PDB file of C-alpha atoms in Angstrom:
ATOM      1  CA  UNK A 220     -44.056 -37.658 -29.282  1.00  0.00           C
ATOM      2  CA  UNK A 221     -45.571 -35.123 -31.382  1.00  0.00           C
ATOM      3  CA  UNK A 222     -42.371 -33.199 -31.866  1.00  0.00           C
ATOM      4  CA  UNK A 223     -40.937 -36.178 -33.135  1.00  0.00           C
ATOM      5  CA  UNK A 224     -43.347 -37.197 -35.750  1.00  0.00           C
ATOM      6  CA  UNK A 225     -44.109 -33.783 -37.234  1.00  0.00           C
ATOM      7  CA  UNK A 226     -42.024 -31.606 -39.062  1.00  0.00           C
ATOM      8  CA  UNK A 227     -41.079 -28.326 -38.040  1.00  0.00           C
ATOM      9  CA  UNK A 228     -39.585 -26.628 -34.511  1.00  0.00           C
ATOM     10  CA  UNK A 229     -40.614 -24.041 -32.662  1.00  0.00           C
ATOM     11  CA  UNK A 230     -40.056 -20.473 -33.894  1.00  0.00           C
ATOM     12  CA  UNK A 231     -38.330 -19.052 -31.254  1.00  0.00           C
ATOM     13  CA  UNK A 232     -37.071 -15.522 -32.772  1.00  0.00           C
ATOM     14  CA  UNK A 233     -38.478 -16.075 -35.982  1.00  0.00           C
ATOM     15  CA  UNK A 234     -41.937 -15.371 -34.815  1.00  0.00           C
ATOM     16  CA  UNK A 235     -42.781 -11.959 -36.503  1.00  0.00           C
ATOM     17  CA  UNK A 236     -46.103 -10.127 -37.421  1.00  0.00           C
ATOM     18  CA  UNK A 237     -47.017 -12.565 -40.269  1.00  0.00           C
ATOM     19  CA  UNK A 238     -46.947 -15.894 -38.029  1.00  0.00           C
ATOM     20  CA  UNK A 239     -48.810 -13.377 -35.145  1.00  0.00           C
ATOM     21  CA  UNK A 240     -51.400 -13.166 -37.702  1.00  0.00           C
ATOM     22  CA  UNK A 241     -51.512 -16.630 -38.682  1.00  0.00           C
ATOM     23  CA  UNK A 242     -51.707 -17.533 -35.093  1.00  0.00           C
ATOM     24  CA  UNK A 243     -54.939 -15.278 -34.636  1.00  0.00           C
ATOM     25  CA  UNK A 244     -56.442 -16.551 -37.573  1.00  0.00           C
ATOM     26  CA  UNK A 245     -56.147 -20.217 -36.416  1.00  0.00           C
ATOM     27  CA  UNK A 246     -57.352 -19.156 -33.166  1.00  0.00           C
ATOM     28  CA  UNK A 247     -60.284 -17.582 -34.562  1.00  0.00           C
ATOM     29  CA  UNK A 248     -60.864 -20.181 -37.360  1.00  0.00           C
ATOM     30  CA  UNK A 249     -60.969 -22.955 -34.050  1.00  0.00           C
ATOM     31  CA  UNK A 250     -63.548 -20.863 -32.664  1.00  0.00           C
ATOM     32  CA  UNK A 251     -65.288 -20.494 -35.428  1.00  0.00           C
ATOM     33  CA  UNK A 252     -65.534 -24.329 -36.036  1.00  0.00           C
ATOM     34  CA  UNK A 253     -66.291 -25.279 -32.208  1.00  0.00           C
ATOM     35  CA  UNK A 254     -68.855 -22.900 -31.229  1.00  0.00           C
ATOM     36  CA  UNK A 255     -72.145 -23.294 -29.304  1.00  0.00           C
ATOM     37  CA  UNK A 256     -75.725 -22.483 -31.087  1.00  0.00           C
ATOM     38  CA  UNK A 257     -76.603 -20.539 -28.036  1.00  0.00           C
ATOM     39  CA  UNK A 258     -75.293 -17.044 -26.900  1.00  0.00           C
ATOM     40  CA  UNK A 259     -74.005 -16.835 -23.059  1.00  0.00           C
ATOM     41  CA  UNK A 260     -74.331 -13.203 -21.443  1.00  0.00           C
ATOM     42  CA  UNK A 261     -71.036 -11.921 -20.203  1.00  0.00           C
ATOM     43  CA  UNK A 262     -72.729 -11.118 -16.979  1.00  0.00           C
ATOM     44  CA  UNK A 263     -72.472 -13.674 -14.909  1.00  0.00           C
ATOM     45  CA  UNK A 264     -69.421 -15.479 -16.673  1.00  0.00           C
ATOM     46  CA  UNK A 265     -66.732 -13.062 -16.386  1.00  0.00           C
ATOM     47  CA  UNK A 266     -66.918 -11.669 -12.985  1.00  0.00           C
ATOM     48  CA  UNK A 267     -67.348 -15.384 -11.775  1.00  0.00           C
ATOM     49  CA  UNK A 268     -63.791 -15.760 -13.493  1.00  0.00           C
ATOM     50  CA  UNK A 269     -61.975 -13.213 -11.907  1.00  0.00           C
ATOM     51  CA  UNK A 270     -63.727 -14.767  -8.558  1.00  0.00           C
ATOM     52  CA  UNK A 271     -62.022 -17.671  -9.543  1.00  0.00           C
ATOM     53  CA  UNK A 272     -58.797 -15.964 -10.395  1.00  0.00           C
ATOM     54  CA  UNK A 273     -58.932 -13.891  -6.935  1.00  0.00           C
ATOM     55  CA  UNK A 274     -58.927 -16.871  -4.456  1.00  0.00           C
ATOM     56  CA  UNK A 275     -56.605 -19.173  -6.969  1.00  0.00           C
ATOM     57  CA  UNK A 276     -53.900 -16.150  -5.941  1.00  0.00           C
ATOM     58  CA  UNK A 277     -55.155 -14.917  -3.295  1.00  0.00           C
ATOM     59  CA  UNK A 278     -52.386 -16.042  -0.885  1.00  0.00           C
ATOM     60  CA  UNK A 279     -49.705 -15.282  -3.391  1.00  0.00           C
ATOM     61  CA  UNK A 280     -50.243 -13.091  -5.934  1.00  0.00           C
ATOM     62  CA  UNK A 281     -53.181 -10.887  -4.567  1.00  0.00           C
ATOM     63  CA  UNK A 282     -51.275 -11.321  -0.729  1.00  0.00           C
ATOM     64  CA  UNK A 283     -47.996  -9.332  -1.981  1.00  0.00           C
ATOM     65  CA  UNK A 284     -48.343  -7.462  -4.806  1.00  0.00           C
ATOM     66  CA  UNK A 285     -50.330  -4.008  -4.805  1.00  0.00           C
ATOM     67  CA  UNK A 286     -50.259  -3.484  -8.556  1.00  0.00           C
ATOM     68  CA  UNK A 287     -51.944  -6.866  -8.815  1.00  0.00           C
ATOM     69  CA  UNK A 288     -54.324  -5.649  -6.648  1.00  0.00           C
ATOM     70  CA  UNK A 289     -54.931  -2.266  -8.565  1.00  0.00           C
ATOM     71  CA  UNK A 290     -55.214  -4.369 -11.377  1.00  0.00           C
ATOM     72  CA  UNK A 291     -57.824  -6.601 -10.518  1.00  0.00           C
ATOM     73  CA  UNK A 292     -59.824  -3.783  -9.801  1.00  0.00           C
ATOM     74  CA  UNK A 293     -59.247  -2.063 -13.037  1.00  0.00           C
ATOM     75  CA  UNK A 294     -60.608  -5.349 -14.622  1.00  0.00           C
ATOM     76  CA  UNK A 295     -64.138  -5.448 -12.547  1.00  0.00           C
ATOM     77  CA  UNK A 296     -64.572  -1.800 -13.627  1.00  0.00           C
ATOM     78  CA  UNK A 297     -64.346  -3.125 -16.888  1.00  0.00           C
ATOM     79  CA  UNK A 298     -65.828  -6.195 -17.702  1.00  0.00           C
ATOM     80  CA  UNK A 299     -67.122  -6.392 -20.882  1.00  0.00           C
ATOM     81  CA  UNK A 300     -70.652  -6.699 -21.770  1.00  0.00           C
ATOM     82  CA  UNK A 301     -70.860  -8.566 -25.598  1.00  0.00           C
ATOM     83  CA  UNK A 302     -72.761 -11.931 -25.127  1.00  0.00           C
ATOM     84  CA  UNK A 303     -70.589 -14.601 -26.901  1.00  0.00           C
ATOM     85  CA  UNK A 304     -70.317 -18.286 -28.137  1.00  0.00           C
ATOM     86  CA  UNK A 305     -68.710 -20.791 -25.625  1.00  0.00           C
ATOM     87  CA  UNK A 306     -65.936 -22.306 -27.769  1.00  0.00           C
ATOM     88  CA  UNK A 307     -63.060 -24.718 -27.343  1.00  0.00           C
ATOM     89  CA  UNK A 308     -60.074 -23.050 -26.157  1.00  0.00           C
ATOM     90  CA  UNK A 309     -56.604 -23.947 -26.912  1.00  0.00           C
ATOM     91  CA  UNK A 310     -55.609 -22.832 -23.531  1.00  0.00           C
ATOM     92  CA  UNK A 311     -52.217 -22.101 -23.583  1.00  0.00           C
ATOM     93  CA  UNK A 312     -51.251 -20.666 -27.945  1.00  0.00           C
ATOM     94  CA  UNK A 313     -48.912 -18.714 -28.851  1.00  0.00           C
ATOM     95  CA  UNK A 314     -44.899 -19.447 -30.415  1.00  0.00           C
ATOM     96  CA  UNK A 315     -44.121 -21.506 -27.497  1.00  0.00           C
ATOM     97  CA  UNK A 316     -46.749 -23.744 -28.478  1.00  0.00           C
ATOM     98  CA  UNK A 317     -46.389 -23.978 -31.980  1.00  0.00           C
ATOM     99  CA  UNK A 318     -44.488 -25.966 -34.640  1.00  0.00           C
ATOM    100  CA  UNK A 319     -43.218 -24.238 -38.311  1.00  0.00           C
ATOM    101  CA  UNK A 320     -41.626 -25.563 -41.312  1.00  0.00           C
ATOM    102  CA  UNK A 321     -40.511 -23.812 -43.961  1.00  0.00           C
ATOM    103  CA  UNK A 322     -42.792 -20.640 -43.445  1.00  0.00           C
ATOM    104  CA  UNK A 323     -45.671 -22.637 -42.118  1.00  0.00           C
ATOM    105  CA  UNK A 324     -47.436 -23.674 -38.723  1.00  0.00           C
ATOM    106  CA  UNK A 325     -47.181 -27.449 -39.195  1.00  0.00           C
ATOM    107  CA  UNK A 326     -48.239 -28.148 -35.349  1.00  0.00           C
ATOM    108  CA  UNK A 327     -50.216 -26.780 -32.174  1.00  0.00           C
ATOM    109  CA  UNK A 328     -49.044 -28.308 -29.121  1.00  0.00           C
ATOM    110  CA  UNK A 329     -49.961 -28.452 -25.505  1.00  0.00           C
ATOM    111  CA  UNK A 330     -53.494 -29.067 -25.237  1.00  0.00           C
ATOM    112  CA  UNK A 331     -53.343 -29.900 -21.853  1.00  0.00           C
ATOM    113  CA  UNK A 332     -55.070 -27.209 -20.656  1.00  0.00           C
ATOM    114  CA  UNK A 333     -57.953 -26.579 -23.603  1.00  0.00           C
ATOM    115  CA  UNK A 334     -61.280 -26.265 -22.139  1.00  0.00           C
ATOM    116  CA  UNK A 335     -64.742 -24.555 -22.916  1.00  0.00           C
ATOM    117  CA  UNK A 336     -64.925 -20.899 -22.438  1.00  0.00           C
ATOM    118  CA  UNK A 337     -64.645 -17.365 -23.658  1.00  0.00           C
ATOM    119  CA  UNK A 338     -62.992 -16.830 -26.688  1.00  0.00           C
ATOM    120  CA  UNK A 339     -61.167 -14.183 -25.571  1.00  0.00           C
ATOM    121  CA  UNK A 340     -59.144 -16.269 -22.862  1.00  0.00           C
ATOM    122  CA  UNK A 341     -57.171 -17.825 -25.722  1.00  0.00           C
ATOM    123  CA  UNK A 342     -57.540 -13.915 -27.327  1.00  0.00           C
ATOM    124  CA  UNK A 343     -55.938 -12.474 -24.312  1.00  0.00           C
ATOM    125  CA  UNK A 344     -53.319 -15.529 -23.917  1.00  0.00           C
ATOM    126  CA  UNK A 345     -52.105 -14.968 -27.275  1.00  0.00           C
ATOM    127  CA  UNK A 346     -51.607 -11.293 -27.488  1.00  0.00           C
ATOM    128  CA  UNK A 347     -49.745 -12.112 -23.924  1.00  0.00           C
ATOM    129  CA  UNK A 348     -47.597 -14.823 -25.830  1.00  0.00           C
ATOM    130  CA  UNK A 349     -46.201 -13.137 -28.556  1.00  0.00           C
ATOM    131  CA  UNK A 350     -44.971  -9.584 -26.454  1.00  0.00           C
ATOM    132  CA  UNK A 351     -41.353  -9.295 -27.300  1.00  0.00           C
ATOM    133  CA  UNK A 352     -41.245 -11.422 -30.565  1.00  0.00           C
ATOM    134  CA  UNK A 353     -45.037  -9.523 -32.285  1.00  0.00           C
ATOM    135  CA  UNK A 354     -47.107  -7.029 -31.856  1.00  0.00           C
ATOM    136  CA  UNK A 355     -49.994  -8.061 -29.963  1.00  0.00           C
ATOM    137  CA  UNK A 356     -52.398  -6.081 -32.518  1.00  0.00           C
ATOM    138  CA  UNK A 357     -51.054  -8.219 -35.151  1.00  0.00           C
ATOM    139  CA  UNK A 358     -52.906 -11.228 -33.650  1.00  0.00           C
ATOM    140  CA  UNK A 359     -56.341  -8.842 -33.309  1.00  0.00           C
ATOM    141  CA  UNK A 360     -55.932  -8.609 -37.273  1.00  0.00           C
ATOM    142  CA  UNK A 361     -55.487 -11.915 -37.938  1.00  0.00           C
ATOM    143  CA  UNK A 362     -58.775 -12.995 -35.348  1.00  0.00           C
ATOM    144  CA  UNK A 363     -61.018 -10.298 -36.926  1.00  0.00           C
ATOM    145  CA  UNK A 364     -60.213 -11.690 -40.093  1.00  0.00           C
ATOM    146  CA  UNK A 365     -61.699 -14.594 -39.599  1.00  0.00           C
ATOM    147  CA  UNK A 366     -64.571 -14.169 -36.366  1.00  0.00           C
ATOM    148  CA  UNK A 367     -66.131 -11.546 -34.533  1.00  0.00           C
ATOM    149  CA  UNK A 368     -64.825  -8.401 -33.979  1.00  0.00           C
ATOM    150  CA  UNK A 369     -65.997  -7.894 -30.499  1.00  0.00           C
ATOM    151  CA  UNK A 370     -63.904 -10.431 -29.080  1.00  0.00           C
ATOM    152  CA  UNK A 371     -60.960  -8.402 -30.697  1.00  0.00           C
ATOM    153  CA  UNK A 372     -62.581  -5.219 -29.032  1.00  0.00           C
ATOM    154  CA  UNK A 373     -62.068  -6.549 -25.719  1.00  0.00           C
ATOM    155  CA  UNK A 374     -58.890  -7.868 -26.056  1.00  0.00           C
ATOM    156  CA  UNK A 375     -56.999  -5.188 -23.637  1.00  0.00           C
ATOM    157  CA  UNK A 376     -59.213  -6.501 -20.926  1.00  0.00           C
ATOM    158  CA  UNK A 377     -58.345 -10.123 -21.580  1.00  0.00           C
ATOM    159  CA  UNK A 378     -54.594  -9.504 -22.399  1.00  0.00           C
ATOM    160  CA  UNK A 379     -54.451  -7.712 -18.962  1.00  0.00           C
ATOM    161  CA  UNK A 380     -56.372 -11.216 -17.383  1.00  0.00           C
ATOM    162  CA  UNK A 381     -53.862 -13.302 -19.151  1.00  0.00           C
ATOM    163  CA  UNK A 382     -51.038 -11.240 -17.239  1.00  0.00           C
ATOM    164  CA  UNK A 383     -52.319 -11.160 -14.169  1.00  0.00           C
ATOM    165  CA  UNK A 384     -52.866 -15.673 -13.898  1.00  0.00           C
ATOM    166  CA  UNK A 385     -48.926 -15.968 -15.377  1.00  0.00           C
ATOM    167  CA  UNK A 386     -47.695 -13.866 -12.417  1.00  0.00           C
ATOM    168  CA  UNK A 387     -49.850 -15.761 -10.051  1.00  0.00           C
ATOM    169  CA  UNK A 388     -48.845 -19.227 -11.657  1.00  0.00           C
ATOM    170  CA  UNK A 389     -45.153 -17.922 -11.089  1.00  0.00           C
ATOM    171  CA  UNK A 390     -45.526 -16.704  -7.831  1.00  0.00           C
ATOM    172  CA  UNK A 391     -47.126 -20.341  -7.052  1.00  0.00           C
ATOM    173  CA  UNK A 392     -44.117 -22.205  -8.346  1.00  0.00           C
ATOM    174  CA  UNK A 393     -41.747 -19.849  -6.074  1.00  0.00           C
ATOM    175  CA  UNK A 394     -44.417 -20.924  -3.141  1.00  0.00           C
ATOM    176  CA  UNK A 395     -43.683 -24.701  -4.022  1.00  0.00           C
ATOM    177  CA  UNK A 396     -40.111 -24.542  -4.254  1.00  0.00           C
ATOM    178  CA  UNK A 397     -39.771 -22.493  -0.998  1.00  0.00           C
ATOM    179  CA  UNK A 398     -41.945 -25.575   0.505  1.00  0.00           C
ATOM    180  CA  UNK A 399     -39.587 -27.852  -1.241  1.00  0.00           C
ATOM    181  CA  UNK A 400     -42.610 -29.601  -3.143  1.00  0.00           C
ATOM    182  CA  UNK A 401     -40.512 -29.492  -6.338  1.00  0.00           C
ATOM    183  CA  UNK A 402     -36.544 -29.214  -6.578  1.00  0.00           C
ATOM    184  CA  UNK A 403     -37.117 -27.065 -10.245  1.00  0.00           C
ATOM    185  CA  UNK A 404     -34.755 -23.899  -9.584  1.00  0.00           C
ATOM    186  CA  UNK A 405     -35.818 -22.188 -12.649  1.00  0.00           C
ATOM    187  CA  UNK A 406     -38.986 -21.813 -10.935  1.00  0.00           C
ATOM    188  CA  UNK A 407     -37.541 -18.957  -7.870  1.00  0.00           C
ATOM    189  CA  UNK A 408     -35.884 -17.260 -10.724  1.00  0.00           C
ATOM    190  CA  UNK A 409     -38.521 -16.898 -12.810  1.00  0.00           C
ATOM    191  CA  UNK A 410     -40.982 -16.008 -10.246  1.00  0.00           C
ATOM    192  CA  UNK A 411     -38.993 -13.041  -9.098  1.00  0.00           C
ATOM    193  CA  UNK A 412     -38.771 -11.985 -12.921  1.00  0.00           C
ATOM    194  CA  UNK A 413     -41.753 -12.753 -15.133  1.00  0.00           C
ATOM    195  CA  UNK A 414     -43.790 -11.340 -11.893  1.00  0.00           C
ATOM    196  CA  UNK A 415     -42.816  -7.630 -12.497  1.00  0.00           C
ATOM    197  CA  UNK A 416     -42.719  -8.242 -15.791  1.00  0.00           C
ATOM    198  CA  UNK A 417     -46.426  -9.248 -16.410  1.00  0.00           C
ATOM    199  CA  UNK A 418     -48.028  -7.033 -13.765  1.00  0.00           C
ATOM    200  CA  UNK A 419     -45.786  -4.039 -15.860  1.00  0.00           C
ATOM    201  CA  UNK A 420     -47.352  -5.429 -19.020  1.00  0.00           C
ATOM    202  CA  UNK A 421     -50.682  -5.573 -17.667  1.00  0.00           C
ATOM    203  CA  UNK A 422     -50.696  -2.095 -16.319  1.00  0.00           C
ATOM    204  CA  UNK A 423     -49.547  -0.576 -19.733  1.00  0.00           C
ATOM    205  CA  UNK A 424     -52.234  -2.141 -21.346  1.00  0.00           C
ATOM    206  CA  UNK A 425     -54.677  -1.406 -18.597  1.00  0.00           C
ATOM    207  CA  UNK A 426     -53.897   2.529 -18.174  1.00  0.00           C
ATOM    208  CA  UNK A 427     -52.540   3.258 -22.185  1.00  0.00           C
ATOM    209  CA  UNK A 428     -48.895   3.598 -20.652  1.00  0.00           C
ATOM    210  CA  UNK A 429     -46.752   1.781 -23.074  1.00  0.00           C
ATOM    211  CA  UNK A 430     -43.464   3.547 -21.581  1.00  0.00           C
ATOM    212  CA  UNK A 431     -44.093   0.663 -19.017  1.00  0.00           C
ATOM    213  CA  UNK A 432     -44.042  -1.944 -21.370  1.00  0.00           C
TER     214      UNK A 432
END
């Protein structure tokens, strides 16, 4: 419906540093505009995330993959320690997500799964979006533009969270189709694919390796 009444398409290839930019900017500038007075201490929030995150998986993702496993740990070794603003998150940004006409964003879509939270969820989900189209850094400059630079600080540790729930959300959908809940065959094939691919990702960002990348 939206697609239809708004001008624009998605960028697809298009999507280059500049619209990374813009992307963090708008991210930060939503922030910005839905924040809470009070400051929440990273300490519980965080580690009760990657709780969460751990027995979402934990029959999939965390059951068969040792480099998810690795990784995991490398994020409770490193959870950061800023306080921050619960904020509306977008939930899922980046170019797949996003509308342009002539040069311009002229739509956000899917805000199916926004929610309140850390900033840097949609931080880490972003820099995760835009790998083989932007640099990821490019959406850091646009975000500390705008807000706080300690959410940009922590980004790695985000981006690497934002890798490790798409393999687990792919892994799932190869789970349902092997149960024959769902007759999508994209969903095997992309399973055995974005899988390696994010935990790869993940682990260049995690351990500075970007020959993995």
């Amino acid at each position: 419906f939206v697609m239809e009444h708004l001008p624009g398409k998605p960028p697809a290839r298009q999507f280059d540093d500049d619209m990374a930019s813009k992307l963090g900017q708008m991210l930060a500038q939503l922030h910005q505009n839905t924040r809470t007075g009070n400051q929440v201490e990273a300490q519980p929030y965080l580690p009760t995330k990657l709780t969460e995150t751990r027995e979402k998986y934990a029959d999939t993702l965390f059951a068969n993959e040792p480099l998810a496993l690795a990784l995991f740990g490398w994020l409770e070794s490193h959870v950061p320690q800023h306080a921050f603003h619960v904020v509306r998150l977008w939930g899922d940004p980046g170019p797949h997500n996003m509308l342009v006409s002539d040069g311009q964003v002229s739509g956000l879509l899917d805000w199916e799964m926004t929610s309140l939270g850390h900033p840097g969820e949609d931080l880490g989900s972003a820099r995760w979006s835009v790998l083989g189209f932007a640099s990821p850094q490019s959406i850091d400059r646009g975000y500390a533009s705008v807000a706080a630079a300690a959410t940009v600080q922590d980004g790695d540790w985000f981006e690497v969270l934002a890798h490790l729930i798409r393999a687990g959300q792919a892994l799932d959908g190869t789970a349902a189709f092997l149960r024959s809940e769902t007759d999508e065959v994209t969903l095997p094939a992309m399973g055995l694919g974005l899988v390696t691919a994010n935990l790869l990702r993940a682990a260049a960002v995690a351990w500075q390796q970007p020959e993995l990348m």
